[in-house]
Coordinates of C-alpha atoms and ligand atoms in Angstrom, one line a residue:
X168 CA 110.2 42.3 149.9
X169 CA 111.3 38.8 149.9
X170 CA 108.8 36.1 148.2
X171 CA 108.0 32.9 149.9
X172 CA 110.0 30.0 147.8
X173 CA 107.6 26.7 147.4
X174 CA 108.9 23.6 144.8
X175 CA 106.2 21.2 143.7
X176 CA 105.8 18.9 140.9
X177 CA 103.0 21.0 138.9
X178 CA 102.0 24.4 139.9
X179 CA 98.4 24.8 138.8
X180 CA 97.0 28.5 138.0
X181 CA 93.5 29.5 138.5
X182 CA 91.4 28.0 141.4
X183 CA 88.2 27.6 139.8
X184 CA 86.6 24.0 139.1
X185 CA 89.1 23.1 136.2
X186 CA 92.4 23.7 138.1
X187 CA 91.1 22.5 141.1
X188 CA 89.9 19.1 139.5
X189 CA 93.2 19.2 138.0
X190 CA 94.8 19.6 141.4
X191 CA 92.8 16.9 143.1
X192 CA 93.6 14.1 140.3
X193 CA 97.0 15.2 140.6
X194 CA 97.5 14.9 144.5
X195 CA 95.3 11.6 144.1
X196 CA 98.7 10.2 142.3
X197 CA 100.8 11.4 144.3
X198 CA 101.7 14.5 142.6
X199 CA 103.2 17.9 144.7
X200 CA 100.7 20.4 143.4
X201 CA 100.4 23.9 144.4
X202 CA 97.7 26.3 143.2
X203 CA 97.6 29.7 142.5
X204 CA 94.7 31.6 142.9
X205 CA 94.3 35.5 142.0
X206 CA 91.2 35.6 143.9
X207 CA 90.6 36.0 148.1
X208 CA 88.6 32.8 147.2
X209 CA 88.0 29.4 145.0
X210 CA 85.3 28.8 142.8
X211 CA 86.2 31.5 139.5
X212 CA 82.8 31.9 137.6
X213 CA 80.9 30.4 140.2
X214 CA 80.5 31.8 143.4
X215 CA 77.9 32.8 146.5
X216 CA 77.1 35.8 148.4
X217 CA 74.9 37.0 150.6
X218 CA 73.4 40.6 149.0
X219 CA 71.0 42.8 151.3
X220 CA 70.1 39.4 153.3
X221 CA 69.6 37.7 150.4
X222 CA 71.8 34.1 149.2
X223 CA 72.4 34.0 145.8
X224 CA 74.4 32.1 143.1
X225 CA 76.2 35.0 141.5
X226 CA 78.0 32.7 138.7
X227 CA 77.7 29.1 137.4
X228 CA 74.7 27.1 139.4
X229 CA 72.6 24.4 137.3
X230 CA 73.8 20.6 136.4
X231 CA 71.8 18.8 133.6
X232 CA 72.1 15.2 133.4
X233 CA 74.4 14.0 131.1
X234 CA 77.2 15.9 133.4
X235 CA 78.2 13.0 134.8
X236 CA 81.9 14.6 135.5
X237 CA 79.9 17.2 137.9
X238 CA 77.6 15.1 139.2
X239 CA 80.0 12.4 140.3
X240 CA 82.4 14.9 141.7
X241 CA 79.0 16.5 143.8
X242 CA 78.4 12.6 145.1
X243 CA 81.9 12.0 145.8
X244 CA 82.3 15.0 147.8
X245 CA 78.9 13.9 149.7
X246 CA 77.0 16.5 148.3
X247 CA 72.9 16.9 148.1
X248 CA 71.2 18.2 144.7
X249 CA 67.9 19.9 143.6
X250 CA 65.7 20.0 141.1
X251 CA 64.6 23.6 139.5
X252 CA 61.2 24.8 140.3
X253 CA 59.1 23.7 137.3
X254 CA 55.5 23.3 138.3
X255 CA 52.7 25.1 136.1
X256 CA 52.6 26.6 132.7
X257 CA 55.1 28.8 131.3
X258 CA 55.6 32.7 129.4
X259 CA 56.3 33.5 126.0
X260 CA 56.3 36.9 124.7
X261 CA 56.9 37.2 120.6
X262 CA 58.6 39.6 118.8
X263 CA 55.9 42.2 118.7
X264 CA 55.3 41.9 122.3
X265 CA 52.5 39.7 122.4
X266 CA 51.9 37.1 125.5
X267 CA 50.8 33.9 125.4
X268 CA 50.7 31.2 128.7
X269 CA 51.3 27.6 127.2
X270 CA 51.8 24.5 128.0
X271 CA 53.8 21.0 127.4
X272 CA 57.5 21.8 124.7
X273 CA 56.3 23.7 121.9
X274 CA 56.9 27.0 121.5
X275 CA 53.2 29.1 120.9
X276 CA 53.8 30.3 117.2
X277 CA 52.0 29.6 114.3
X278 CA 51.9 26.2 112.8
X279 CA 54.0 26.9 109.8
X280 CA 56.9 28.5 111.9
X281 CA 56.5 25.3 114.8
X282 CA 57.4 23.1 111.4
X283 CA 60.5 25.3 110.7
X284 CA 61.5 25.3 114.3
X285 CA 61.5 21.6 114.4
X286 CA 63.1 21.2 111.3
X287 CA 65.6 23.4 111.7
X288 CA 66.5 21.8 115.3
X289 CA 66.6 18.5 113.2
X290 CA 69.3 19.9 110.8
X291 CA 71.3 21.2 113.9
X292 CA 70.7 18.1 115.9
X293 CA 72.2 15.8 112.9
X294 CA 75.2 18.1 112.5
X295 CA 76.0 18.2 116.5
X296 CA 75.4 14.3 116.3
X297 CA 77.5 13.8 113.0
X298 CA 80.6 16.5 113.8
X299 CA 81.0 15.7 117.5
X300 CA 81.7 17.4 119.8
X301 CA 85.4 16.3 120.3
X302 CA 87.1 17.1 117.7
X303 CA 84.5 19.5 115.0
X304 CA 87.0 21.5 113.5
X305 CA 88.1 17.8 112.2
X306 CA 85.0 17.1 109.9
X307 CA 85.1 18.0 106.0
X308 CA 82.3 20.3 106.4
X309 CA 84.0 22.0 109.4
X310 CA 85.9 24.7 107.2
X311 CA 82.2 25.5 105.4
X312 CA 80.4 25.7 108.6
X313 CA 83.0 27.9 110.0
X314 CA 83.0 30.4 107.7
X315 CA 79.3 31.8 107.7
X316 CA 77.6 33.5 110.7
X317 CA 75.2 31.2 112.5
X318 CA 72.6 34.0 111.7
X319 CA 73.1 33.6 108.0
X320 CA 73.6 30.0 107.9
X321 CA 70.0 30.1 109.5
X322 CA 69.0 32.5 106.9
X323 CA 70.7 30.0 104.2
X324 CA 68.0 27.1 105.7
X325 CA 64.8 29.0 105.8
X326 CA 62.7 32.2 104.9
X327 CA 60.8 31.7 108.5
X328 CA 62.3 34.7 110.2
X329 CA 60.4 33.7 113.1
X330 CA 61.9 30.2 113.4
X331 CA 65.4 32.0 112.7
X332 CA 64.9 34.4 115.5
X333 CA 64.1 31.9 117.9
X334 CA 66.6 28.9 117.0
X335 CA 69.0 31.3 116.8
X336 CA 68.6 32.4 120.4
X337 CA 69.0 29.3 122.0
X338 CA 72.9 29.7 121.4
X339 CA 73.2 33.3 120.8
X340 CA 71.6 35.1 123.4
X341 CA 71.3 31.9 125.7
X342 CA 74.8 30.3 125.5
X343 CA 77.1 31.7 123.9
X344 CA 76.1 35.2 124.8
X345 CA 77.2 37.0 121.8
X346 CA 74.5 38.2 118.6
X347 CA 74.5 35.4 116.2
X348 CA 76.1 37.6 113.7
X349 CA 79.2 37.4 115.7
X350 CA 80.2 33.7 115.5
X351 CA 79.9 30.5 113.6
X352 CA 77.7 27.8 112.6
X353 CA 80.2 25.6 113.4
X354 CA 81.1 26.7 116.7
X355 CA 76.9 26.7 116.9
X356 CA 77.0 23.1 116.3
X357 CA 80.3 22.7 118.8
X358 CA 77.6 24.1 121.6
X359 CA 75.1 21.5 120.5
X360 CA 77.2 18.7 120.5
X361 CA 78.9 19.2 123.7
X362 CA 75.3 19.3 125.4
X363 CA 74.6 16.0 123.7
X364 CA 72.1 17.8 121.0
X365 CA 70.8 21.0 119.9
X366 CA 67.4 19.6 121.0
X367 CA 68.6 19.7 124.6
X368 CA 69.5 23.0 124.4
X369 CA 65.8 23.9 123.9
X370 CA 64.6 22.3 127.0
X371 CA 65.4 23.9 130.0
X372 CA 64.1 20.9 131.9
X373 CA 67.2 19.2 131.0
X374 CA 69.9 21.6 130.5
X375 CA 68.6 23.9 133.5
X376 CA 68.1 20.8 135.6
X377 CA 69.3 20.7 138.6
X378 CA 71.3 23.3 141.5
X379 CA 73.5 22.3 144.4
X380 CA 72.4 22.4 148.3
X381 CA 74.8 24.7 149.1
X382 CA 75.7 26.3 146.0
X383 CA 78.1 25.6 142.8
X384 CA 81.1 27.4 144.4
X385 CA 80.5 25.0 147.7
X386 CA 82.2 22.2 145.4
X387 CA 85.2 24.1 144.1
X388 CA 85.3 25.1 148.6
X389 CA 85.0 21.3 149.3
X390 CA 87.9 20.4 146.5
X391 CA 90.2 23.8 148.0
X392 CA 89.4 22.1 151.9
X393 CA 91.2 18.4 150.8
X394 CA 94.0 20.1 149.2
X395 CA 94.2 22.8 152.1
X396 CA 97.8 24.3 152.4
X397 CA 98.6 23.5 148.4
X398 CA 96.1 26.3 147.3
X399 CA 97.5 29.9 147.5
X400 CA 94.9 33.0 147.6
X401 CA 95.3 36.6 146.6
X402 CA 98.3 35.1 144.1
X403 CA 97.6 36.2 140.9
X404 CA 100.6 35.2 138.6
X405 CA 102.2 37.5 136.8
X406 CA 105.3 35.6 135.0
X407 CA 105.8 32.0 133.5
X408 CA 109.3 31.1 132.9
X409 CA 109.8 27.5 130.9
X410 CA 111.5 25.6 129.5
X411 CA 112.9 21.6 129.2
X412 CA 114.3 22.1 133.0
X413 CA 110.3 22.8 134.0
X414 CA 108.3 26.1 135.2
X415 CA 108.9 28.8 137.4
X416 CA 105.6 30.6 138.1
X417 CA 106.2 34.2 139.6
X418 CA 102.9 35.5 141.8
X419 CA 102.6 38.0 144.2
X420 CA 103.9 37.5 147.6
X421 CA 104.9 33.6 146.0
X422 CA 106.9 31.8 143.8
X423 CA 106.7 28.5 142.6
X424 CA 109.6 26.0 141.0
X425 CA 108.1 22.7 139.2
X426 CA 108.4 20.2 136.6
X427 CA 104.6 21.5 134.6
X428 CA 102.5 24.4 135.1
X429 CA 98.4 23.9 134.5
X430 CA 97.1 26.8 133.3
X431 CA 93.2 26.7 134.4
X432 CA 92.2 30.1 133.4
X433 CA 90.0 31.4 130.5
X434 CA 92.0 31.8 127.6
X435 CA 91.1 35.4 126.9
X436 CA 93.4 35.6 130.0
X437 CA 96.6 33.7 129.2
X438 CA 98.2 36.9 127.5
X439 CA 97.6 38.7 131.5
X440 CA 100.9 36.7 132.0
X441 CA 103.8 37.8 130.8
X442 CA 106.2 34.3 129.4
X443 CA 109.7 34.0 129.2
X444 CA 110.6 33.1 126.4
X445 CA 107.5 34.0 124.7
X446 CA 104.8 32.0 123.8
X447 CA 105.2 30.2 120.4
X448 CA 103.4 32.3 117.3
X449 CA 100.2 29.8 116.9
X450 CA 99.6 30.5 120.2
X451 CA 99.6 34.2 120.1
X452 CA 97.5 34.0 117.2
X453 CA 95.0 31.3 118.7
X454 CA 94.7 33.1 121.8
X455 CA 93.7 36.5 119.8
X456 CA 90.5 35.0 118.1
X457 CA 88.5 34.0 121.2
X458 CA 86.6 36.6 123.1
X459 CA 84.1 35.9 126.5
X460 CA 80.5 36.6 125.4
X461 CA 78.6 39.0 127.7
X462 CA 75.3 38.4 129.9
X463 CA 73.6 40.0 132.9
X464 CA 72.1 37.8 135.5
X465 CA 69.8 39.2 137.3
X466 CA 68.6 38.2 140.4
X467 CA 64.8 39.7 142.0
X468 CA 64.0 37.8 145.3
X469 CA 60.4 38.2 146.2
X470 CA 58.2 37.9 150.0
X471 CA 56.7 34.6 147.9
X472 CA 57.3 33.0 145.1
X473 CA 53.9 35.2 143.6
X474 CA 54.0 33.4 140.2
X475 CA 53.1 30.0 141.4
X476 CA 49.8 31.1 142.5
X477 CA 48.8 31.7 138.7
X478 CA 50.1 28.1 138.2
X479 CA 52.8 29.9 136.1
X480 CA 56.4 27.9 136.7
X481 CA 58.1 31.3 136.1
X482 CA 59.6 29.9 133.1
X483 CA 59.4 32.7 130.3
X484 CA 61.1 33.4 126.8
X485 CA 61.0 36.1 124.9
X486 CA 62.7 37.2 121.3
X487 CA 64.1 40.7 121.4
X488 CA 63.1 41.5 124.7
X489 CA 65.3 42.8 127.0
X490 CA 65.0 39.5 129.8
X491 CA 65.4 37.0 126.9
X492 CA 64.8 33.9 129.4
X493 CA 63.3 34.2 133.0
X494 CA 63.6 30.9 135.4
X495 CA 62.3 30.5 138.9
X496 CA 65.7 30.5 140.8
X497 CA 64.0 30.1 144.3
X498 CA 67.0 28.8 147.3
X499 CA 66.7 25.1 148.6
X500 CA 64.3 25.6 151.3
X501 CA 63.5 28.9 151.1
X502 CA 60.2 30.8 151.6
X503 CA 61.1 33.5 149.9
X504 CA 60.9 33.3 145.7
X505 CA 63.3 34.1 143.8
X506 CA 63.5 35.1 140.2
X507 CA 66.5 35.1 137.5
X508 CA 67.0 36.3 134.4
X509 CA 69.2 36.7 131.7
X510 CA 69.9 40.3 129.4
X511 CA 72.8 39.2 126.8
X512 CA 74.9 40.7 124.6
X513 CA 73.7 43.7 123.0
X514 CA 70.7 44.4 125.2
X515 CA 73.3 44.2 128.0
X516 CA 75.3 46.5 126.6
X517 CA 71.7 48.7 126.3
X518 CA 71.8 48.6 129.6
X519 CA 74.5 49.5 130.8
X520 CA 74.5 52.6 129.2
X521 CA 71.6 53.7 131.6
X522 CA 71.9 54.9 135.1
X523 CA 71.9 52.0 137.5
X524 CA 68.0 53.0 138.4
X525 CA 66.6 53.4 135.4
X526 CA 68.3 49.5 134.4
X527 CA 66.7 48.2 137.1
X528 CA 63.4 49.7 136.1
X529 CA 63.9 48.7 132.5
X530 CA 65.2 45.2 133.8
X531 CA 62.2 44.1 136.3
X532 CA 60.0 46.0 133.9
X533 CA 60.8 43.1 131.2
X534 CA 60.3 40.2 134.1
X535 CA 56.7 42.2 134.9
X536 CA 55.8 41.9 131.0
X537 CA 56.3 38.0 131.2
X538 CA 55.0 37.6 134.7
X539 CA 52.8 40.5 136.0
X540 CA 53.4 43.9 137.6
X541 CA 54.2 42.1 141.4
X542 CA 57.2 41.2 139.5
X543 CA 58.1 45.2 140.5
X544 CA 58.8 44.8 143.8
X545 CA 61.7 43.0 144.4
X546 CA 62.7 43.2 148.4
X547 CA 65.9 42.4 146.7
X548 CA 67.3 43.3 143.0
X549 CA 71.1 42.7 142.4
X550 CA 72.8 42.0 138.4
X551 CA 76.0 39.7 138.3
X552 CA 78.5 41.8 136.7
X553 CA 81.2 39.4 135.6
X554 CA 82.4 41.9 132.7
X555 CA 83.7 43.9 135.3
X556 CA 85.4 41.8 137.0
X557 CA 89.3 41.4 136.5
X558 CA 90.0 37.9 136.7
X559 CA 86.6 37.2 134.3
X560 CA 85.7 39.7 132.0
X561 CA 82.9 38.3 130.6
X562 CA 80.2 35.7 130.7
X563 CA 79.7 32.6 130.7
X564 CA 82.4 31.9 128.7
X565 CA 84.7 32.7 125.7
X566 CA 84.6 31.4 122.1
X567 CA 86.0 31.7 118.8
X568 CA 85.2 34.7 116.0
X569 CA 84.4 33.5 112.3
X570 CA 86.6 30.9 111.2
X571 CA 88.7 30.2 114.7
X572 CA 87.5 27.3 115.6
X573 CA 88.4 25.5 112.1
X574 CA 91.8 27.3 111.9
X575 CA 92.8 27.1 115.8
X576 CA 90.9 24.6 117.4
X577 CA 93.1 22.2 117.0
X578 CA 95.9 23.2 118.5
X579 CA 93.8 24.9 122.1
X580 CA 94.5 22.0 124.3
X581 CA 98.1 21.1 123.0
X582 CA 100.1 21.8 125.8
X583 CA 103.3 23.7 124.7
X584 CA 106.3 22.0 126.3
X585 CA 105.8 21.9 130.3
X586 CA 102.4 24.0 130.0
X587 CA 99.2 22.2 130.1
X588 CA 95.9 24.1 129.4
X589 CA 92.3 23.1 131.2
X590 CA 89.0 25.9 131.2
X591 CA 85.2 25.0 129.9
X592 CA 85.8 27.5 127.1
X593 CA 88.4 24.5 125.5
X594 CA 86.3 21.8 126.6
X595 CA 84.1 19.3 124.2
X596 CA 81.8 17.6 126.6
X597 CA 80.3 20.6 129.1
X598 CA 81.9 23.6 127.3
X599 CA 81.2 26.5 128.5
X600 CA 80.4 24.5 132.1
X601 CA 81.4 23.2 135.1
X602 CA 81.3 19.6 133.9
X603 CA 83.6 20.9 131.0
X604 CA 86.1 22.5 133.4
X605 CA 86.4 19.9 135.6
X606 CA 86.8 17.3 132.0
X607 CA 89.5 19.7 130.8
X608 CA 90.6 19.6 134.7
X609 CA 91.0 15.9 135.0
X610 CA 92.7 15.5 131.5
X611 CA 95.5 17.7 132.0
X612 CA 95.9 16.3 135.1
X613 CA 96.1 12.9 133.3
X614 CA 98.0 14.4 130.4
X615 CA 100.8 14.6 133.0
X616 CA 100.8 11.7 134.8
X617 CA 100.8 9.4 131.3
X618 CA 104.1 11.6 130.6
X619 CA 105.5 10.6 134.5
X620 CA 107.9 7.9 134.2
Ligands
FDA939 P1 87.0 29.9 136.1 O1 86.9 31.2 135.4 O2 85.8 29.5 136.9 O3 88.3 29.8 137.0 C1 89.5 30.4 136.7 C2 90.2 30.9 137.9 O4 91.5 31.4 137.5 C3 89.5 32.0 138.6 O5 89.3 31.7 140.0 C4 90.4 33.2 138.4 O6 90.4 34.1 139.5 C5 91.8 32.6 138.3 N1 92.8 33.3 137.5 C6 92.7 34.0 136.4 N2 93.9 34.6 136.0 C7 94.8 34.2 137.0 C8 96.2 34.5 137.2 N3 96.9 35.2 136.3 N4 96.8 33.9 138.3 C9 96.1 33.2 139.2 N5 94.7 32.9 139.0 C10 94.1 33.4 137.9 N6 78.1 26.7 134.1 C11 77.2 25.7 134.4 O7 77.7 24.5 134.4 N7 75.9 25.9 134.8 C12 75.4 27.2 134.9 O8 74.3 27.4 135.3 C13 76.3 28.3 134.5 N8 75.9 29.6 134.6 C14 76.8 30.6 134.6 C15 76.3 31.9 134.9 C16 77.3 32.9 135.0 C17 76.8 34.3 135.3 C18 78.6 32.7 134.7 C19 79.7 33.8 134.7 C20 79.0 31.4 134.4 C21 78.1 30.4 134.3 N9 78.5 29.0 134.0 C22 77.6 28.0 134.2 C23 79.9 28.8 133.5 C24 80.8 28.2 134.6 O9 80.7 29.0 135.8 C25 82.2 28.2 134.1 O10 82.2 27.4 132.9 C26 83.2 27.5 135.1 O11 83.2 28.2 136.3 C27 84.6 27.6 134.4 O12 85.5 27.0 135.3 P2 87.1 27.2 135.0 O13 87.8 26.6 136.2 O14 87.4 26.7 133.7 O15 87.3 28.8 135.0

């Protein structure tokens, strides 16, 4: 079967907020641009369905404040925002199951293990605000930080297991979704630093902030409308020819001819194409030591939002239970309440190695632990299963193994002669986020037209 022929000046892959920002700076100048999409539909990791009569934002949905990439983008496209649901006193449950209501920032622990907490986010918040979160892997103590676990390096700063356990949280089970065994305390200080501090990471009021009226993937669908014809769906590329003559991007049912390719997927997925010639050896070798972390969001929508009439907010934390964090997620609008919640890394994989009933049971018996047995009967009960899904395979986003981001990180956004690179999981600002895709976006985008002559 023949393929449609289409020539343009870059060929952008992967519609999701990076390559579409990319796209829309591009066409801005003046640029050709056609995207490639593998999807039947825009958005990536974020992305909104209705399940058993229920709306919900399956992927990517909160903006904090200092994404001012995102939240100019939502203005520009005339777009409303909301805050999160925060109202009332919030859940912590500790290691041994106890569960305390509190009040105001601090965590209900002892004194001594409150002091560690804070110091320890002190020592974090001066390394995010000394390394940066541009270039880390540039600083003299990069190479150090790089090569210890962030769970030992905690280990190295204090005998409070406690204070450990729950720093350690914060960007293991909560951002970066892998154990904190599994990466390093520099790339720990990289997630700091590209949400402004480690302090902000602890308070959900900022980096949990605000959603969109609408939903997240409406502004990848409002970006996709402007460029209309230019993005292709159901087009997953399969080869990349380059060279100095430009790109020739082989998809199904489409080929493209241009002068640059974008590459705006998650780098675990660059090696899904097949290149021609190859890629050069520091990219195969770069490309090999990032992996996606792994969460379950789970979503449990509710007659009424039950919680508020304890004055809880529906804000909970626990350490090693299987919900780690639990956040009223309730629609713009809606009377009905809804709940979600977060199972990472390894108690995911706990989970799914049960039945899909008895998950459920275990799941929304967590959420009744923090926020009482009505917290069983969920009208509606779905997980967001990005692992399983071809063009993700994993969630929220990927990162580097012990030592990859000093060795590699470098070289992840040097394009590699007509092939430009844009995802939150390269970003500094916003990675691992919408605000960092749509930086990374924008940049390549402007990486190219600086080179136009
Ligand atoms: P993204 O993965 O979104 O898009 C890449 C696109 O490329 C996809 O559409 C994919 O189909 C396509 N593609 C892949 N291979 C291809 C090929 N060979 N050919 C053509 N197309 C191909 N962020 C945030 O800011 N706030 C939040 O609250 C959250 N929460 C959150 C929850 C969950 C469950 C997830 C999974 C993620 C988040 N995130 C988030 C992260 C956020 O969603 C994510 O950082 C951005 O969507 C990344 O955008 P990109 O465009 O970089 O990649």
């Amino acid at each position: 079967e023949q393929k449609r022929q289409l020539q343009a000046d870059v060929v952008v892959v992967g519609a999701g907020p990076a390559g579409l920002m990319a796209a829309r700076t591009l066409t801005k100048a003046g640029e050709r641009v056609v995207v490639l999409e593998a999807r039947d539909r825009v958005g990536g990791r974020t992305w909104s369905d209705t399940v058993d009569g229920a709306w919900l934002e399956i992927g990517g949905q909160w903006i904090s404040p200092d994404q001012t990439e995102l939240l100019g983008l939502v203005e520009d496209l005339g777009k409303e925002t909301y805050q999160r649901y925060r109202e009332g006193r919030s859940v912590f449950v500790a290691g041994d199951g106890t569960r305390t209501v509190y009040e105001g920032a601090d965590f209900p622990v002892s004194p001594g293990t409150l002091a560690e907490v804070e110091r320890l986010t002190g020592i974090l918040d001066g390394l995010a605000a000394e390394l940066g979160p541009e270039e880390p892997w540039a600083h003299p103590k990069a190479r150090e930080l790089d090569t210890i676990s962030f769970h030992h390096w905690l280990r190295a700063q204090s005998a409070d297991e406690d204070a450990c356990e729950l720093i350690g949280m914060f960007i293991a089970g909560a951002m970066l979704t892998k154990p904190a065994h599994a990466f390093s305390a520099l790339q720990a200080v990289l997630m700091a630093a590209s949400a402004g501090s480690f302090s902000n990471l602890l308070d959900e009021d900022f980096i949990l902030d605000r959603r969109v009226v609408g939903g997240m993937q409406s502004v990848s669908e409002a970006m996709a409308a402007e460029l209309g014809d230019a993005v292709v769906l159901n087009a997953p590329v399969r080869t990349l020819a380059w060279g100095a003559d430009g790109v020739r991007a082989e998809a199904d049912g489409v080929i493209v001819t241009a002068h640059r390719a974008i590459l705006a997927v998650p780098p675990t997925l660059y090696s899904r194409i097949s290149y021609e010639p190859p890629l050069p050896r520091r990219q195969h070798q770069l490309h090999q030591h990032l992996s996606m972390g792994l969460v379950i969001k789970v979503h449990a929508v509710y007659e009424r939002p039950f919680w508020r009439d304890e004055d809880l907010s529906g804000t909970c934390f626990g350490v090693g239970q299987i919900v780690q964090e639990v956040y009223d997620n309730t629609n713009y609008g809606d009377e009905r309440g809804t709940l979600v919640g977060f199972v990472s890394d390894e108690y995911a994989d706990a989970m799914f190695a049960l039945t899909a009933e008895e998950r459920k049971a275990a799941i929304l018996g967590s959420i009744a632990h923090y926020l009482g047995p009505e917290a069983l009967n969920a009208e509606v009960y779905y997980e967001s299963d990005w692992g399983s899904e071809e063009w993700t395979r994993g969630a929220y986003a990927a990162s580097f193994d012990l030592g990859g981001l000093s060795r590699y990180g470098a070289e992840q956004r040097t394009p590699v002669g007509p092939i430009h690179f844009a995802c939150s999981d390269i970003a500094s600002e916003g990675y691992q986020h919408v605000d960092g895709a749509l930086r990374m976006g924008r940049r390549a985008a402007e990486e190219i037209l600086a080179a136009r002559v």
